[in-house]
């Protein structure tokens, strides 16, 4: 058990995290005012929590930017697995110092027994912002000042007290270029409007639980294969099969791909905006694909304005799927 009077050096903890493979990390004390709404669920996961280690690991950006979305999805899975492996290694090394804790996974599995209520306990985005790893941009992703939007986040709840904690950055790395709104097929990102979680989830998470429920419903209620095929054709059944077999496929995440925030991307973008738009934004904006929207929604209106997209009307998805 960790000595409750012992105070650990933040510098030592950070070095352990970076040596174990994190690209960046920040330390957050549980008692700060900004976490008042997060405290209870965090303590539910690990009642001995005194601090949170938030870590960021970079995705291979060009994978995320490819119009071949299976390449982007493989990147999410592999870098996601690496993120979790690094977190677990960090915790093992901290154990040797006497610190105990819990790694909170960045994605599924989550508490699906609470669905459609809130199925997660720890918001990795809030932890990352509080840890000074970045700020949320117009695309609602945490933008790291160096690595930009192409990162994965995870949180480790620990029972140790540190001698120093991090604070949110003063400035946001978002450069207000509006490219995320331009490329968003559902209008979930619209400048001057609140982020439309429902629109994003309904489309991007189509091969996730909402689409799966629809698949089950179609299996049970369709009178014959013809009717089933009108609700789930072979392509859609194939995508669902792939998602179930090999890890969830995201239909979109274009807002991460096009974002030029961060020192590693911004200078190149500012120097040659045309190349960025022609090479990264347009292939995604103009990618022929189905876009899944709720009937009569703003998302339907936006999707229908893009002649390259085929609109499919489905039930709206719960926003509680997203951390
Ligand atoms: S993931 Fe796609 S639908 Fe969702 S906000 Fe980003 S660009 Fe829009
Ligand atoms: S694409 Fe532009 S506006 Fe959108 S989050 Fe990134 S920097 Fe901000």
mmCIF file of C-alpha atoms in Angstrom, residues 23-308:
data_model
loop_
_atom_site.group_PDB
_atom_site.id
_atom_site.type_symbol
_atom_site.label_atom_id
_atom_site.label_comp_id
_atom_site.label_asym_id
_atom_site.label_seq_id
_atom_site.Cartn_x
_atom_site.Cartn_y
_atom_site.Cartn_z
ATOM 1 C CA UNK A 23 5.068 10.756 -26.337
ATOM 2 C CA UNK A 24 3.829 13.262 -23.773
ATOM 3 C CA UNK A 25 2.284 13.152 -20.339
ATOM 4 C CA UNK A 26 0.780 15.447 -17.741
ATOM 5 C CA UNK A 27 -0.147 15.086 -14.076
ATOM 6 C CA UNK A 28 -3.487 16.117 -12.585
ATOM 7 C CA UNK A 29 -4.529 16.205 -8.917
ATOM 8 C CA UNK A 30 -7.981 14.807 -8.250
ATOM 9 C CA UNK A 31 -8.892 17.609 -5.862
ATOM 10 C CA UNK A 32 -8.862 20.478 -8.314
ATOM 11 C CA UNK A 33 -12.090 22.373 -8.848
ATOM 12 C CA UNK A 34 -12.236 21.626 -12.581
ATOM 13 C CA UNK A 35 -12.706 17.914 -11.789
ATOM 14 C CA UNK A 36 -15.645 18.305 -9.421
ATOM 15 C CA UNK A 37 -18.000 16.530 -11.847
ATOM 16 C CA UNK A 38 -15.406 13.867 -12.746
ATOM 17 C CA UNK A 39 -14.421 12.921 -9.195
ATOM 18 C CA UNK A 40 -17.248 10.561 -8.324
ATOM 19 C CA UNK A 41 -16.965 8.330 -11.416
ATOM 20 C CA UNK A 42 -13.168 8.308 -11.114
ATOM 21 C CA UNK A 43 -13.428 7.151 -7.499
ATOM 22 C CA UNK A 44 -15.936 4.533 -8.589
ATOM 23 C CA UNK A 45 -13.253 3.026 -10.851
ATOM 24 C CA UNK A 46 -10.466 3.308 -8.284
ATOM 25 C CA UNK A 47 -11.445 4.590 -4.822
ATOM 26 C CA UNK A 48 -7.810 5.241 -3.822
ATOM 27 C CA UNK A 49 -7.205 7.736 -6.668
ATOM 28 C CA UNK A 50 -5.219 10.827 -5.637
ATOM 29 C CA UNK A 51 -3.888 11.840 -9.049
ATOM 30 C CA UNK A 52 -4.340 11.130 -12.750
ATOM 31 C CA UNK A 53 -1.574 10.580 -15.260
ATOM 32 C CA UNK A 54 -2.752 11.584 -18.719
ATOM 33 C CA UNK A 55 -0.688 10.337 -21.614
ATOM 34 C CA UNK A 56 -0.625 10.985 -25.325
ATOM 35 C CA UNK A 57 0.787 8.810 -28.091
ATOM 36 C CA UNK A 58 0.996 9.940 -31.702
ATOM 37 C CA UNK A 59 -0.778 8.136 -34.515
ATOM 38 C CA UNK A 60 1.035 7.778 -37.808
ATOM 39 C CA UNK A 61 -0.567 10.832 -39.362
ATOM 40 C CA UNK A 62 -0.473 9.776 -43.017
ATOM 41 C CA UNK A 63 -2.386 6.581 -42.165
ATOM 42 C CA UNK A 64 -5.138 8.699 -40.651
ATOM 43 C CA UNK A 65 -5.196 10.953 -43.716
ATOM 44 C CA UNK A 66 -5.525 8.189 -46.300
ATOM 45 C CA UNK A 67 -8.801 7.930 -48.237
ATOM 46 C CA UNK A 68 -8.347 4.145 -47.770
ATOM 47 C CA UNK A 69 -10.152 4.157 -44.455
ATOM 48 C CA UNK A 70 -9.161 0.588 -43.571
ATOM 49 C CA UNK A 71 -5.602 1.923 -43.354
ATOM 50 C CA UNK A 72 -6.766 4.606 -40.906
ATOM 51 C CA UNK A 73 -8.741 2.073 -38.864
ATOM 52 C CA UNK A 74 -5.742 -0.263 -38.596
ATOM 53 C CA UNK A 75 -3.768 2.716 -37.310
ATOM 54 C CA UNK A 76 -6.344 3.401 -34.594
ATOM 55 C CA UNK A 77 -6.246 -0.221 -33.509
ATOM 56 C CA UNK A 78 -2.485 -0.734 -33.539
ATOM 57 C CA UNK A 79 -1.510 2.601 -32.006
ATOM 58 C CA UNK A 80 -4.378 2.181 -29.575
ATOM 59 C CA UNK A 81 -3.014 -1.184 -28.476
ATOM 60 C CA UNK A 82 0.440 0.337 -28.117
ATOM 61 C CA UNK A 83 -1.016 3.168 -26.002
ATOM 62 C CA UNK A 84 -2.574 0.634 -23.662
ATOM 63 C CA UNK A 85 0.661 -1.385 -23.524
ATOM 64 C CA UNK A 86 2.637 1.751 -22.631
ATOM 65 C CA UNK A 87 0.129 2.677 -19.899
ATOM 66 C CA UNK A 88 0.385 -0.770 -18.390
ATOM 67 C CA UNK A 89 4.159 -0.675 -18.500
ATOM 68 C CA UNK A 90 4.135 2.731 -16.793
ATOM 69 C CA UNK A 91 1.934 1.372 -14.036
ATOM 70 C CA UNK A 92 4.217 -1.644 -13.511
ATOM 71 C CA UNK A 93 7.208 0.685 -13.190
ATOM 72 C CA UNK A 94 5.317 2.934 -10.769
ATOM 73 C CA UNK A 95 4.419 -0.138 -8.711
ATOM 74 C CA UNK A 96 8.135 -0.581 -8.082
ATOM 75 C CA UNK A 97 8.208 2.903 -6.524
ATOM 76 C CA UNK A 98 5.272 1.928 -4.331
ATOM 77 C CA UNK A 99 2.529 3.653 -6.344
ATOM 78 C CA UNK A 100 -0.572 1.609 -7.127
ATOM 79 C CA UNK A 101 -3.233 2.432 -9.661
ATOM 80 C CA UNK A 102 -5.537 1.481 -12.502
ATOM 81 C CA UNK A 103 -5.196 1.949 -16.269
ATOM 82 C CA UNK A 104 -8.476 3.218 -17.716
ATOM 83 C CA UNK A 105 -8.712 1.965 -21.277
ATOM 84 C CA UNK A 106 -9.070 4.600 -23.946
ATOM 85 C CA UNK A 107 -11.902 2.893 -25.794
ATOM 86 C CA UNK A 108 -13.991 -0.252 -25.745
ATOM 87 C CA UNK A 109 -14.817 -2.264 -23.681
ATOM 88 C CA UNK A 110 -16.998 0.126 -21.681
ATOM 89 C CA UNK A 111 -19.906 -0.277 -19.241
ATOM 90 C CA UNK A 112 -22.478 -1.358 -21.819
ATOM 91 C CA UNK A 113 -24.772 -2.553 -19.030
ATOM 92 C CA UNK A 114 -25.594 1.149 -18.539
ATOM 93 C CA UNK A 115 -26.416 1.805 -22.207
ATOM 94 C CA UNK A 116 -28.082 4.044 -23.336
ATOM 95 C CA UNK A 117 -26.944 5.878 -20.193
ATOM 96 C CA UNK A 118 -23.386 7.123 -19.764
ATOM 97 C CA UNK A 119 -21.187 4.105 -20.376
ATOM 98 C CA UNK A 120 -17.791 5.596 -19.472
ATOM 99 C CA UNK A 121 -16.393 6.907 -16.205
ATOM 100 C CA UNK A 122 -13.265 8.807 -17.173
ATOM 101 C CA UNK A 123 -13.146 11.391 -19.949
ATOM 102 C CA UNK A 124 -9.636 11.163 -21.365
ATOM 103 C CA UNK A 125 -10.148 14.462 -23.176
ATOM 104 C CA UNK A 126 -10.921 16.344 -19.962
ATOM 105 C CA UNK A 127 -7.927 14.725 -18.250
ATOM 106 C CA UNK A 128 -5.642 15.660 -21.146
ATOM 107 C CA UNK A 129 -6.783 19.285 -21.146
ATOM 108 C CA UNK A 130 -6.309 19.517 -17.374
ATOM 109 C CA UNK A 131 -2.890 17.902 -17.766
ATOM 110 C CA UNK A 132 -1.813 20.613 -20.199
ATOM 111 C CA UNK A 133 -1.537 18.219 -23.154
ATOM 112 C CA UNK A 134 -3.661 20.427 -25.373
ATOM 113 C CA UNK A 135 -7.045 22.063 -25.850
ATOM 114 C CA UNK A 136 -10.119 20.920 -27.685
ATOM 115 C CA UNK A 137 -10.378 22.473 -31.116
ATOM 116 C CA UNK A 138 -13.430 23.185 -33.224
ATOM 117 C CA UNK A 139 -13.401 19.452 -34.052
ATOM 118 C CA UNK A 140 -13.775 18.560 -30.334
ATOM 119 C CA UNK A 141 -10.481 16.662 -30.425
ATOM 120 C CA UNK A 142 -7.660 17.501 -28.057
ATOM 121 C CA UNK A 143 -5.060 19.322 -30.136
ATOM 122 C CA UNK A 144 -1.553 18.842 -28.854
ATOM 123 C CA UNK A 145 0.692 21.899 -29.353
ATOM 124 C CA UNK A 146 3.279 19.794 -31.183
ATOM 125 C CA UNK A 147 1.575 16.617 -32.470
ATOM 126 C CA UNK A 148 -1.759 18.277 -33.251
ATOM 127 C CA UNK A 149 -4.947 16.224 -33.537
ATOM 128 C CA UNK A 150 -3.446 12.832 -34.521
ATOM 129 C CA UNK A 151 -2.989 11.455 -31.031
ATOM 130 C CA UNK A 152 -4.457 8.821 -28.751
ATOM 131 C CA UNK A 153 -5.133 9.530 -25.091
ATOM 132 C CA UNK A 154 -5.302 7.320 -22.042
ATOM 133 C CA UNK A 155 -5.485 7.905 -18.285
ATOM 134 C CA UNK A 156 -3.902 6.141 -15.317
ATOM 135 C CA UNK A 157 -5.515 6.662 -11.919
ATOM 136 C CA UNK A 158 -2.890 6.468 -9.169
ATOM 137 C CA UNK A 159 -2.873 6.605 -5.379
ATOM 138 C CA UNK A 160 0.354 8.646 -5.155
ATOM 139 C CA UNK A 161 0.595 12.362 -4.388
ATOM 140 C CA UNK A 162 3.035 14.421 -6.511
ATOM 141 C CA UNK A 163 5.030 17.513 -5.593
ATOM 142 C CA UNK A 164 3.816 19.345 -8.681
ATOM 143 C CA UNK A 165 0.886 19.117 -11.103
ATOM 144 C CA UNK A 166 0.234 20.405 -14.588
ATOM 145 C CA UNK A 167 -2.339 23.002 -15.601
ATOM 146 C CA UNK A 168 -4.282 23.627 -18.829
ATOM 147 C CA UNK A 169 -2.325 25.409 -21.569
ATOM 148 C CA UNK A 170 -2.907 29.127 -21.871
ATOM 149 C CA UNK A 171 -3.405 29.057 -25.632
ATOM 150 C CA UNK A 172 -5.295 26.691 -27.887
ATOM 151 C CA UNK A 173 -3.380 25.147 -30.814
ATOM 152 C CA UNK A 174 -6.531 25.505 -32.975
ATOM 153 C CA UNK A 175 -5.805 27.972 -35.795
ATOM 154 C CA UNK A 176 -9.484 28.381 -36.761
ATOM 155 C CA UNK A 177 -8.927 27.293 -40.350
ATOM 156 C CA UNK A 178 -12.410 25.689 -40.486
ATOM 157 C CA UNK A 179 -11.119 22.685 -42.483
ATOM 158 C CA UNK A 180 -12.705 20.242 -40.029
ATOM 159 C CA UNK A 181 -16.101 21.826 -40.691
ATOM 160 C CA UNK A 182 -15.512 21.804 -44.434
ATOM 161 C CA UNK A 183 -14.714 18.082 -44.520
ATOM 162 C CA UNK A 184 -17.358 16.941 -41.994
ATOM 163 C CA UNK A 185 -19.972 14.977 -43.991
ATOM 164 C CA UNK A 186 -22.691 15.326 -41.350
ATOM 165 C CA UNK A 187 -22.391 18.977 -40.330
ATOM 166 C CA UNK A 188 -21.584 17.856 -36.768
ATOM 167 C CA UNK A 189 -18.912 20.546 -36.920
ATOM 168 C CA UNK A 190 -20.364 23.865 -37.959
ATOM 169 C CA UNK A 191 -18.632 27.084 -37.019
ATOM 170 C CA UNK A 192 -20.661 29.092 -34.511
ATOM 171 C CA UNK A 193 -22.855 26.099 -33.576
ATOM 172 C CA UNK A 194 -22.487 23.583 -30.734
ATOM 173 C CA UNK A 195 -20.858 20.292 -31.753
ATOM 174 C CA UNK A 196 -23.584 17.862 -32.857
ATOM 175 C CA UNK A 197 -22.530 14.614 -31.132
ATOM 176 C CA UNK A 198 -25.578 12.766 -32.355
ATOM 177 C CA UNK A 199 -24.837 13.501 -35.999
ATOM 178 C CA UNK A 200 -21.218 12.401 -35.632
ATOM 179 C CA UNK A 201 -21.966 9.197 -33.733
ATOM 180 C CA UNK A 202 -24.856 8.150 -35.955
ATOM 181 C CA UNK A 203 -22.542 8.128 -38.977
ATOM 182 C CA UNK A 204 -19.056 7.436 -37.638
ATOM 183 C CA UNK A 205 -20.153 4.655 -35.264
ATOM 184 C CA UNK A 206 -22.479 3.005 -37.766
ATOM 185 C CA UNK A 207 -20.575 -0.284 -37.493
ATOM 186 C CA UNK A 208 -20.779 -0.091 -33.717
ATOM 187 C CA UNK A 209 -23.608 -0.887 -31.287
ATOM 188 C CA UNK A 210 -26.300 1.307 -32.886
ATOM 189 C CA UNK A 211 -25.853 -0.248 -36.288
ATOM 190 C CA UNK A 212 -25.648 -3.674 -34.677
ATOM 191 C CA UNK A 213 -29.031 -3.133 -32.960
ATOM 192 C CA UNK A 214 -30.475 -2.179 -36.332
ATOM 193 C CA UNK A 215 -28.942 -5.303 -37.847
ATOM 194 C CA UNK A 216 -30.551 -7.491 -35.193
ATOM 195 C CA UNK A 217 -33.876 -5.726 -35.707
ATOM 196 C CA UNK A 218 -33.653 -6.244 -39.459
ATOM 197 C CA UNK A 219 -32.831 -9.936 -38.950
ATOM 198 C CA UNK A 220 -35.843 -10.398 -36.702
ATOM 199 C CA UNK A 221 -38.432 -8.295 -38.499
ATOM 200 C CA UNK A 222 -37.591 -8.626 -42.217
ATOM 201 C CA UNK A 223 -40.117 -10.886 -43.973
ATOM 202 C CA UNK A 224 -37.599 -12.175 -46.483
ATOM 203 C CA UNK A 225 -34.084 -11.631 -47.778
ATOM 204 C CA UNK A 226 -35.267 -8.976 -50.189
ATOM 205 C CA UNK A 227 -36.602 -6.856 -47.356
ATOM 206 C CA UNK A 228 -33.519 -7.547 -45.247
ATOM 207 C CA UNK A 229 -31.308 -6.514 -48.160
ATOM 208 C CA UNK A 230 -33.128 -3.198 -48.457
ATOM 209 C CA UNK A 231 -32.070 -2.427 -44.870
ATOM 210 C CA UNK A 232 -28.637 -4.097 -44.847
ATOM 211 C CA UNK A 233 -27.158 -4.815 -48.206
ATOM 212 C CA UNK A 234 -24.087 -7.014 -48.671
ATOM 213 C CA UNK A 235 -21.695 -4.100 -48.353
ATOM 214 C CA UNK A 236 -23.172 -3.022 -45.028
ATOM 215 C CA UNK A 237 -23.299 -6.558 -43.665
ATOM 216 C CA UNK A 238 -19.686 -6.988 -44.763
ATOM 217 C CA UNK A 239 -18.583 -3.814 -42.978
ATOM 218 C CA UNK A 240 -20.385 -4.907 -39.819
ATOM 219 C CA UNK A 241 -18.747 -8.346 -40.021
ATOM 220 C CA UNK A 242 -15.345 -6.714 -40.422
ATOM 221 C CA UNK A 243 -15.958 -4.444 -37.436
ATOM 222 C CA UNK A 244 -17.015 -7.377 -35.266
ATOM 223 C CA UNK A 245 -14.145 -9.598 -36.382
ATOM 224 C CA UNK A 246 -11.199 -7.230 -36.444
ATOM 225 C CA UNK A 247 -12.054 -4.322 -34.129
ATOM 226 C CA UNK A 248 -14.454 -1.488 -34.633
ATOM 227 C CA UNK A 249 -14.277 0.339 -37.947
ATOM 228 C CA UNK A 250 -14.855 4.078 -37.822
ATOM 229 C CA UNK A 251 -16.654 5.430 -40.857
ATOM 230 C CA UNK A 252 -15.122 8.878 -40.674
ATOM 231 C CA UNK A 253 -12.727 10.814 -38.384
ATOM 232 C CA UNK A 254 -11.925 13.126 -41.294
ATOM 233 C CA UNK A 255 -11.794 16.016 -38.819
ATOM 234 C CA UNK A 256 -8.671 14.468 -37.288
ATOM 235 C CA UNK A 257 -7.102 13.833 -40.689
ATOM 236 C CA UNK A 258 -7.348 17.357 -42.081
ATOM 237 C CA UNK A 259 -6.525 19.359 -38.961
ATOM 238 C CA UNK A 260 -3.302 21.364 -39.438
ATOM 239 C CA UNK A 261 -2.907 22.308 -35.756
ATOM 240 C CA UNK A 262 0.372 21.590 -33.981
ATOM 241 C CA UNK A 263 3.975 22.503 -34.687
ATOM 242 C CA UNK A 264 4.561 19.328 -36.701
ATOM 243 C CA UNK A 265 1.862 20.227 -39.236
ATOM 244 C CA UNK A 266 1.023 23.925 -39.080
ATOM 245 C CA UNK A 267 4.152 25.383 -40.748
ATOM 246 C CA UNK A 268 3.801 23.122 -43.796
ATOM 247 C CA UNK A 269 0.114 23.966 -44.074
ATOM 248 C CA UNK A 270 0.698 27.721 -43.821
ATOM 249 C CA UNK A 271 3.462 27.499 -46.407
ATOM 250 C CA UNK A 272 1.395 25.536 -48.922
ATOM 251 C CA UNK A 273 -2.321 25.540 -48.141
ATOM 252 C CA UNK A 274 -3.222 24.473 -51.676
ATOM 253 C CA UNK A 275 -1.259 21.248 -51.396
ATOM 254 C CA UNK A 276 -2.882 20.439 -48.044
ATOM 255 C CA UNK A 277 -6.358 21.075 -49.422
ATOM 256 C CA UNK A 278 -5.821 19.257 -52.724
ATOM 257 C CA UNK A 279 -3.928 16.340 -51.200
ATOM 258 C CA UNK A 280 -5.747 15.745 -47.908
ATOM 259 C CA UNK A 281 -9.018 17.680 -47.608
ATOM 260 C CA UNK A 282 -10.559 17.178 -51.047
ATOM 261 C CA UNK A 283 -10.035 13.396 -51.332
ATOM 262 C CA UNK A 284 -11.945 12.966 -48.062
ATOM 263 C CA UNK A 285 -14.586 15.604 -48.708
ATOM 264 C CA UNK A 286 -15.247 14.168 -52.171
ATOM 265 C CA UNK A 287 -14.946 10.499 -51.217
ATOM 266 C CA UNK A 288 -17.983 8.618 -52.552
ATOM 267 C CA UNK A 289 -19.616 6.911 -49.595
ATOM 268 C CA UNK A 290 -22.810 6.449 -47.669
ATOM 269 C CA UNK A 291 -23.558 8.938 -44.918
ATOM 270 C CA UNK A 292 -25.874 7.787 -42.117
ATOM 271 C CA UNK A 293 -28.216 10.444 -40.739
ATOM 272 C CA UNK A 294 -31.434 10.787 -38.772
ATOM 273 C CA UNK A 295 -34.449 11.847 -40.825
ATOM 274 C CA UNK A 296 -35.070 15.590 -40.882
ATOM 275 C CA UNK A 297 -31.824 16.376 -39.045
ATOM 276 C CA UNK A 298 -29.339 19.098 -39.879
ATOM 277 C CA UNK A 299 -26.999 16.224 -40.717
ATOM 278 C CA UNK A 300 -29.360 15.065 -43.456
ATOM 279 C CA UNK A 301 -29.445 18.562 -44.885
ATOM 280 C CA UNK A 302 -25.645 18.802 -44.877
ATOM 281 C CA UNK A 303 -25.105 15.333 -46.323
ATOM 282 C CA UNK A 304 -27.556 15.956 -49.165
ATOM 283 C CA UNK A 305 -25.653 19.090 -50.178
ATOM 284 C CA UNK A 306 -22.612 16.963 -51.112
ATOM 285 C CA UNK A 307 -23.350 15.213 -54.397
ATOM 286 C CA UNK A 308 -20.599 12.642 -53.757
#
